[in-house]
Short mmCIF file of C-alpha atoms in Angstrom, two decimals:
data_model
loop_
_atom_site.label_atom_id
_atom_site.label_comp_id
_atom_site.label_asym_id
_atom_site.label_seq_id
_atom_site.Cartn_x
_atom_site.Cartn_y
_atom_site.Cartn_z
CA MET A 1146 5.10 9.32 -0.04
CA ALA A 1147 7.43 9.08 2.96
CA LYS A 1148 6.87 6.91 6.26
CA ILE A 1149 7.22 8.04 9.91
CA LYS A 1150 7.62 5.98 13.06
CA VAL A 1151 5.24 6.75 15.77
CA ILE A 1152 5.41 4.14 19.05
CA ASN A 1153 6.24 1.11 16.63
CA THR A 1154 4.11 1.62 13.80
CA GLU A 1155 4.79 3.12 10.74
CA ILE A 1156 2.55 5.85 9.46
CA THR A 1157 2.33 6.51 6.05
CA VAL A 1158 2.30 10.62 5.19
CA VAL A 1159 1.81 11.88 1.19
CA LEU A 1160 2.22 15.38 0.30
CA ILE A 1161 -1.05 16.58 -1.90
CA ASN A 1162 -1.53 20.12 -2.93
CA ASP A 1163 1.14 21.08 -0.86
CA ASN A 1164 -0.33 19.44 2.23
CA ASP A 1165 0.79 16.57 4.33
CA TYR A 1166 -1.70 13.91 4.46
CA ILE A 1167 -1.44 11.58 7.37
CA SER A 1168 -2.87 7.52 6.68
CA ILE A 1169 -5.29 7.34 9.75
CA THR A 1170 -5.73 3.41 8.94
CA ASP A 1171 -1.91 3.31 10.06
CA ILE A 1172 -2.82 4.98 12.78
CA ALA A 1173 -6.12 2.69 13.70
CA LYS A 1174 -3.55 0.08 12.94
CA HIS A 1175 -1.74 0.43 16.48
CA LYS A 1176 -4.90 -0.06 18.41
CA THR A 1177 -6.86 -2.89 16.36
CA ASP A 1178 -7.11 -4.99 13.35
CA ASP A 1179 -11.02 -3.88 12.30
CA THR A 1180 -9.46 0.14 11.40
CA SER A 1181 -12.46 1.00 9.17
CA ALA A 1182 -14.87 -0.09 11.99
CA THR A 1183 -12.67 2.40 13.83
CA ILE A 1184 -12.63 5.06 11.50
CA GLY A 1185 -16.16 4.78 10.78
CA ASN A 1186 -16.97 4.82 15.05
CA TRP A 1187 -15.07 8.01 15.36
CA MET A 1188 -16.59 9.76 12.42
CA ARG A 1189 -20.18 9.19 13.28
CA ASN A 1190 -19.54 10.56 16.72
CA ARG A 1191 -21.41 14.44 16.88
CA ASN A 1192 -18.49 16.23 18.24
CA THR A 1193 -16.29 14.32 15.54
CA LEU A 1194 -18.89 15.28 13.14
CA GLU A 1195 -18.46 19.33 14.30
CA PHE A 1196 -14.81 19.45 14.23
CA LEU A 1197 -14.80 17.87 10.31
CA GLY A 1198 -17.80 20.29 9.52
CA LEU A 1199 -15.93 23.63 11.06
CA TRP A 1200 -12.83 22.46 9.16
CA GLU A 1201 -14.26 21.60 5.60
CA THR A 1202 -15.89 25.37 6.28
CA LEU A 1203 -12.26 27.25 6.74
CA TYR A 1204 -10.42 25.62 4.34
CA ASN A 1205 -12.69 24.35 1.41
CA PRO A 1206 -14.68 26.77 -0.42
CA SER A 1207 -16.82 23.66 -2.26
CA PHE A 1208 -17.84 22.27 1.15
CA LYS A 1209 -21.57 21.59 1.10
CA PRO A 1210 -23.02 23.03 4.51
CA LEU A 1211 -26.30 21.87 3.46
CA GLU A 1212 -25.48 17.79 3.51
CA PHE A 1213 -23.08 18.44 6.91
CA GLU A 1214 -26.31 19.39 8.70
CA GLY A 1215 -28.45 16.38 7.95
CA PHE A 1216 -25.34 14.47 8.89
CA LYS A 1217 -25.24 16.41 11.74
CA LYS A 1218 -28.77 15.97 13.01
CA GLU A 1219 -28.30 12.23 12.64
CA ALA A 1220 -25.13 11.79 14.64
CA GLY A 1221 -25.55 9.83 17.86
CA LEU A 1222 -28.62 7.60 16.52
CA ASN A 1223 -28.23 4.29 16.39
CA ALA A 1224 -28.85 3.38 12.82
CA PHE A 1225 -26.42 6.45 11.88
CA THR A 1226 -23.30 5.50 9.79
CA MET A 1227 -20.53 7.25 8.40
CA SER A 1228 -17.09 6.38 6.79
CA PRO A 1229 -14.76 8.75 4.65
CA GLN A 1230 -16.45 7.77 1.50
CA LYS A 1231 -19.88 8.58 2.24
CA TRP A 1232 -18.48 11.95 3.84
CA ILE A 1233 -16.10 13.09 0.71
CA ASN A 1234 -19.07 12.05 -1.55
CA ALA A 1235 -22.06 13.60 0.09
CA THR A 1236 -19.96 17.09 0.85
CA ASP A 1237 -17.37 17.48 -0.98
CA ALA A 1238 -14.96 16.93 1.66
CA VAL A 1239 -11.41 17.48 0.76
CA GLY A 1240 -10.39 16.84 4.65
CA PHE A 1241 -9.92 13.15 3.81
CA ILE A 1242 -8.69 10.90 0.37
CA SER A 1243 -9.49 7.14 0.12
CA LYS A 1244 -7.75 5.46 -1.95
CA SER A 1245 -8.00 1.48 -2.82
CA GLY A 1246 -5.53 -1.00 -3.63
CA ARG A 1247 -2.15 -1.97 -2.39
CA TYR A 1248 -0.76 1.29 -1.19
CA GLY A 1249 -4.68 2.00 -0.47
CA GLY A 1250 -6.04 3.85 3.15
CA THR A 1251 -8.13 6.62 4.39
CA PHE A 1252 -5.77 9.35 4.97
CA ALA A 1253 -6.80 12.78 6.54
CA HIS A 1254 -5.36 16.21 6.30
CA LYS A 1255 -2.75 16.70 9.43
CA ASP A 1256 -5.31 18.86 11.35
CA ILE A 1257 -7.55 16.11 11.14
CA ALA A 1258 -5.12 12.87 11.83
CA PHE A 1259 -3.91 14.44 14.97
CA LYS A 1260 -7.23 15.08 16.51
CA PHE A 1261 -8.16 11.58 15.00
CA ALA A 1262 -4.69 10.14 16.79
CA SER A 1263 -6.02 12.08 20.25
#
């Protein structure tokens, strides 16, 4: 586990299977105290879901495209909610790692984290 400093905010980076996963919880802390809502709102956006689905299709042979299509149809509806844990459990996604506890948070593959940060 390493820390990088970006705009006076410490961001945790972990190495998993030779890939950098960046804490999007730490990135969200730069703007708000309610990091779960910020991440969830970003993930319920249709463009975000399409990006995540494409990324998983390219890099994850275990990805479940039918579950993804169901989410894509619901995206944008008022009742639609999404979280990293829901995404991981339903689609077998590998682009996110969700950890609980003292050193927990939501970590995303660097490609996804950079998209979140932008």
